[in-house]
PDB file of C-alpha atoms in Angstrom:
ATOM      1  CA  UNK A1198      37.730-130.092 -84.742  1.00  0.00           C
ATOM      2  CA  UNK A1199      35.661-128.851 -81.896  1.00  0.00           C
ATOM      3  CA  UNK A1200      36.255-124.912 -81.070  1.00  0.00           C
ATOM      4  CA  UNK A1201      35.042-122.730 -78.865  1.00  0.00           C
ATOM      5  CA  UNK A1202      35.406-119.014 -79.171  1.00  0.00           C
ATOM      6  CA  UNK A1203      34.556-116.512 -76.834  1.00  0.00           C
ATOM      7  CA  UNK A1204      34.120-112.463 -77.178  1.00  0.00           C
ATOM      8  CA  UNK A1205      32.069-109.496 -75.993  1.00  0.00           C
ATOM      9  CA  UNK A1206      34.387-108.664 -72.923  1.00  0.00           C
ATOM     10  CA  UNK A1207      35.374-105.300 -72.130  1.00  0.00           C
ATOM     11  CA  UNK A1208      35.813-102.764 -69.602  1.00  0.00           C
ATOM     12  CA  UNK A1209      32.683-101.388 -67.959  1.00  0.00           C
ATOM     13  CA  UNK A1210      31.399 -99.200 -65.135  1.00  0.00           C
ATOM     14  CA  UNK A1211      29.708-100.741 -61.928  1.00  0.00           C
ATOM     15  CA  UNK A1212      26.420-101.108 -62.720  1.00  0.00           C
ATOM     16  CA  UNK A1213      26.866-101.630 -66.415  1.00  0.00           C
ATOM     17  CA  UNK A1214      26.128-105.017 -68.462  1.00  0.00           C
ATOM     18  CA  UNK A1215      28.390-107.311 -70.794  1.00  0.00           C
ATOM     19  CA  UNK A1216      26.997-109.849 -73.280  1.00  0.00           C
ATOM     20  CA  UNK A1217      29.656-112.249 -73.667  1.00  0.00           C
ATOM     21  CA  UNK A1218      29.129-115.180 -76.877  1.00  0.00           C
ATOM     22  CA  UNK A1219      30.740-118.377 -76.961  1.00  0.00           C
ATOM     23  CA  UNK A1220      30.636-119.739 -81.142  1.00  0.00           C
ATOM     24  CA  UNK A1221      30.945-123.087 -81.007  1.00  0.00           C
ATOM     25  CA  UNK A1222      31.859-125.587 -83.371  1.00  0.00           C
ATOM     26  CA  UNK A1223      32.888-129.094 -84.728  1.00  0.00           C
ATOM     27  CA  UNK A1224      30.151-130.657 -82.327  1.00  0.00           C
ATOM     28  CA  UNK A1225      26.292-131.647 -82.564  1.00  0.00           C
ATOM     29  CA  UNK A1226      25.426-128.630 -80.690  1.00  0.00           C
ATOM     30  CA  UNK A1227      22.346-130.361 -78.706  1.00  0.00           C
ATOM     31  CA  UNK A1228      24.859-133.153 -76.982  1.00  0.00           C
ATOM     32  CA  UNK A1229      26.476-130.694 -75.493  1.00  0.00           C
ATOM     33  CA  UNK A1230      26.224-128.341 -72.550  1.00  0.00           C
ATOM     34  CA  UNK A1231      28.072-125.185 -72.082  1.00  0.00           C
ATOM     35  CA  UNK A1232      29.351-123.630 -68.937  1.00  0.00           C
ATOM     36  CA  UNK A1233      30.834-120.336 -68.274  1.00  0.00           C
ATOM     37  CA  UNK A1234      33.684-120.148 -65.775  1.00  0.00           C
ATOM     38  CA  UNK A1235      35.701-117.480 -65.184  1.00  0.00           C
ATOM     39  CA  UNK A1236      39.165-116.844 -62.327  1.00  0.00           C
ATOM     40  CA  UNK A1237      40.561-113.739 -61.278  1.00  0.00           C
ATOM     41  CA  UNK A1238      44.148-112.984 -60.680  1.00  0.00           C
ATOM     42  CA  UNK A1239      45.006-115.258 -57.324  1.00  0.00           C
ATOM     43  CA  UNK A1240      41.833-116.787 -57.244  1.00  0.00           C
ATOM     44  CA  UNK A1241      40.232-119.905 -58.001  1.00  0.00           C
ATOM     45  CA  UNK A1242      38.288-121.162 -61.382  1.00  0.00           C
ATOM     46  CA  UNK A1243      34.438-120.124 -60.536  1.00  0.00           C
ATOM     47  CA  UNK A1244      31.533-122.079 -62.151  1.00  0.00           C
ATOM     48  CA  UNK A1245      29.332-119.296 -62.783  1.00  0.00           C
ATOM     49  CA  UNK A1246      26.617-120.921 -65.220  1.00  0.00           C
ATOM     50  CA  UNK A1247      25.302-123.884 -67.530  1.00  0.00           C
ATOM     51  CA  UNK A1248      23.470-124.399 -69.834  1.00  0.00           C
ATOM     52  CA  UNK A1249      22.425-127.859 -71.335  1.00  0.00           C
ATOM     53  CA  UNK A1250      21.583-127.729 -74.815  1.00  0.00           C
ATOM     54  CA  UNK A1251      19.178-130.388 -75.519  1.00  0.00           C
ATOM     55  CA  UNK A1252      16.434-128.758 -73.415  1.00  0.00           C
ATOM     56  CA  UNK A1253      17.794-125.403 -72.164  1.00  0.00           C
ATOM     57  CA  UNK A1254      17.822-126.102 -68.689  1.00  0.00           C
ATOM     58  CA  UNK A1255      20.271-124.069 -66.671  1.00  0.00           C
ATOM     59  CA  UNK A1256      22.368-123.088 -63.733  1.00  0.00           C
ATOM     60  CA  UNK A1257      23.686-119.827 -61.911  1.00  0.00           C
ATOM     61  CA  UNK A1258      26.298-119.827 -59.180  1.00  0.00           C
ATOM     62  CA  UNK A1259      24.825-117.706 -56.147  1.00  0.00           C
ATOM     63  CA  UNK A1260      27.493-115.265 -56.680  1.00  0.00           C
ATOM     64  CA  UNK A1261      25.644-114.457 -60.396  1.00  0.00           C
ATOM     65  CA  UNK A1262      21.992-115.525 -59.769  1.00  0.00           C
ATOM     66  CA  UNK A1263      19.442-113.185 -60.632  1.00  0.00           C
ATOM     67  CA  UNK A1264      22.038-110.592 -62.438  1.00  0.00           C
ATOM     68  CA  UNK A1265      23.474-113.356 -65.538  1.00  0.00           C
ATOM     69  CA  UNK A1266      21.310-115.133 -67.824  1.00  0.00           C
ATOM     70  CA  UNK A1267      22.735-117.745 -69.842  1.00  0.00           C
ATOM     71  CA  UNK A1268      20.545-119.076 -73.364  1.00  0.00           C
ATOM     72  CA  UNK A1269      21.527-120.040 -76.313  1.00  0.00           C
ATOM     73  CA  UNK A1270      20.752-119.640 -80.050  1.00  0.00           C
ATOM     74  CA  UNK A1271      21.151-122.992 -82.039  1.00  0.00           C
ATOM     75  CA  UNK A1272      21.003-121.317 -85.704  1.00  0.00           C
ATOM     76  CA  UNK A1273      24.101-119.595 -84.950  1.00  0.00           C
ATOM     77  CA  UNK A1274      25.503-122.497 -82.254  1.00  0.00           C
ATOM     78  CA  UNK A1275      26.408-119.896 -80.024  1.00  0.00           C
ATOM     79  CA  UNK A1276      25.461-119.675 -76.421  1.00  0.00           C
ATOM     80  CA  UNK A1277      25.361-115.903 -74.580  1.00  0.00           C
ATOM     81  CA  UNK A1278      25.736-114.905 -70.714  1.00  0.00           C
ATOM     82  CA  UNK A1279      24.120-111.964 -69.943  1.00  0.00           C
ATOM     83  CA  UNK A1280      25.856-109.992 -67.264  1.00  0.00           C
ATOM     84  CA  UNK A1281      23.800-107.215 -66.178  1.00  0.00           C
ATOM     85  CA  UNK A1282      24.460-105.234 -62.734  1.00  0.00           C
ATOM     86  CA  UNK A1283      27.976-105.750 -62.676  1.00  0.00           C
ATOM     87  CA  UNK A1284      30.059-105.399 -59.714  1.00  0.00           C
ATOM     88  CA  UNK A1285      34.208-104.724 -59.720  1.00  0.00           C
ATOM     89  CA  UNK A1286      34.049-108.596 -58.090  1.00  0.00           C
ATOM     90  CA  UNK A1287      33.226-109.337 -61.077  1.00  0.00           C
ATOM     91  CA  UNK A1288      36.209-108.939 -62.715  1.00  0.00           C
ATOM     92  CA  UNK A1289      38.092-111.666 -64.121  1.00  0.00           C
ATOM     93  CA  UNK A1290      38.772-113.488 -67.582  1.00  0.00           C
ATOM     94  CA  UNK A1291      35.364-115.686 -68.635  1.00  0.00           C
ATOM     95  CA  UNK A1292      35.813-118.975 -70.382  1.00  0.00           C
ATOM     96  CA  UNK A1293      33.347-121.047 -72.006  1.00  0.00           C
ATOM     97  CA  UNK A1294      33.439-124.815 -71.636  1.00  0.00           C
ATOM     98  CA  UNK A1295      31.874-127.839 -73.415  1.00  0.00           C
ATOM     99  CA  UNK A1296      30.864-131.283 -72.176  1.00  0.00           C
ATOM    100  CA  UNK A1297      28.782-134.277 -73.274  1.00  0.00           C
ATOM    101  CA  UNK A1298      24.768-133.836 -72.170  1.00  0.00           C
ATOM    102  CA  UNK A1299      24.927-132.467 -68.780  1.00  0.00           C
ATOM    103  CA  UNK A1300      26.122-129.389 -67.189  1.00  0.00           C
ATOM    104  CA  UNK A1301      28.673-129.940 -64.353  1.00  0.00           C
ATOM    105  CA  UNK A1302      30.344-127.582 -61.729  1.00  0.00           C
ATOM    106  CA  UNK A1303      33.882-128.860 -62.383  1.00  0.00           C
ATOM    107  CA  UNK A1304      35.910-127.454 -65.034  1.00  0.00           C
ATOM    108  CA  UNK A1305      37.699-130.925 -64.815  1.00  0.00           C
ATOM    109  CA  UNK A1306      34.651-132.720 -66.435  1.00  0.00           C
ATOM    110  CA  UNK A1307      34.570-130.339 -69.587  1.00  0.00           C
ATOM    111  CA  UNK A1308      36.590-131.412 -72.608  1.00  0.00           C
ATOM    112  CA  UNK A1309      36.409-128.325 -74.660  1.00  0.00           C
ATOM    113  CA  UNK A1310      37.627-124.796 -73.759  1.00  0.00           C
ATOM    114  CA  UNK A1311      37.482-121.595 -75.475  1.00  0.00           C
ATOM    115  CA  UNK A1312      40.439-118.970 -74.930  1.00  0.00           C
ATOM    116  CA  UNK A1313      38.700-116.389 -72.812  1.00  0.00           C
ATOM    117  CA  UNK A1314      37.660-113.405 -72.510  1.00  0.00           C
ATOM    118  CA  UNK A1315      38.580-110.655 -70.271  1.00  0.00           C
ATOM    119  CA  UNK A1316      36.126-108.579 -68.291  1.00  0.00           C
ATOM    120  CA  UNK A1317      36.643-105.699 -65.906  1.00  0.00           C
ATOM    121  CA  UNK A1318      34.402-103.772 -63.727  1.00  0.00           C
ATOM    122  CA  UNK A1319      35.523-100.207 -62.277  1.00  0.00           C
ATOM    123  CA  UNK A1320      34.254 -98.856 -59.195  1.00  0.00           C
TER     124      UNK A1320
END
């Protein structure tokens, strides 16, 4: 059974960081690639980043680029985004997403999704 679990959210300060994890399991971890999303109240889903497993490559959303670093640890199968310089934008639950290979900007082309993890930025 593939899972994906998600944690290290939390309330922080403007200008603060967040490491959030995403444990996965069930899955050959290097056939997979792992993209963070997250959607605030009223809003869209956002792609925010990907990472693809097999060689590490990865992607950042302009809205994130330069302040989130995505990598990944394969002894522990977890992957980590890096959220430094946060900004009360920011704010919104953060889900971690699995698909076969390649990374993707459409949560509709994952098949696996972790429960999320809420993060909030105060001004």
């Amino acid at each position: 059974e593939v899972q994906l679990v998600e944690s290290g959210g939390g309330l922080v300060q403007a200008g603060g960081s967040l490491r959030l994890s995403c444990a996965a399991s069930g899955f050959t971890f290097d056939d997979y690639a792992i993209g963070w999303f997250r959607q605030a109240p009223g809003k869209e889903r956002e792609s925010i980043s990907c990472i693809k497993l097999s060689d590490s490559s990865t992607y950042y959303a302009d809205s994130v680029k330069g302040r989130f670093t995505v990598s990944s640890e394969k002894v522990k199968n977890t992957v980590f985004l890096q959220m430094n310089s946060l900004k009360p934008e920011d704010t919104a639950g953060y889900y971690c997403a699995a698909r076969g290979y390649y990374c993707s900007a459409y949560g509709s082309q994952y098949e696996y999704w972790g429960q999320g993890t809420q993060v909030s930025v105060s001004s």
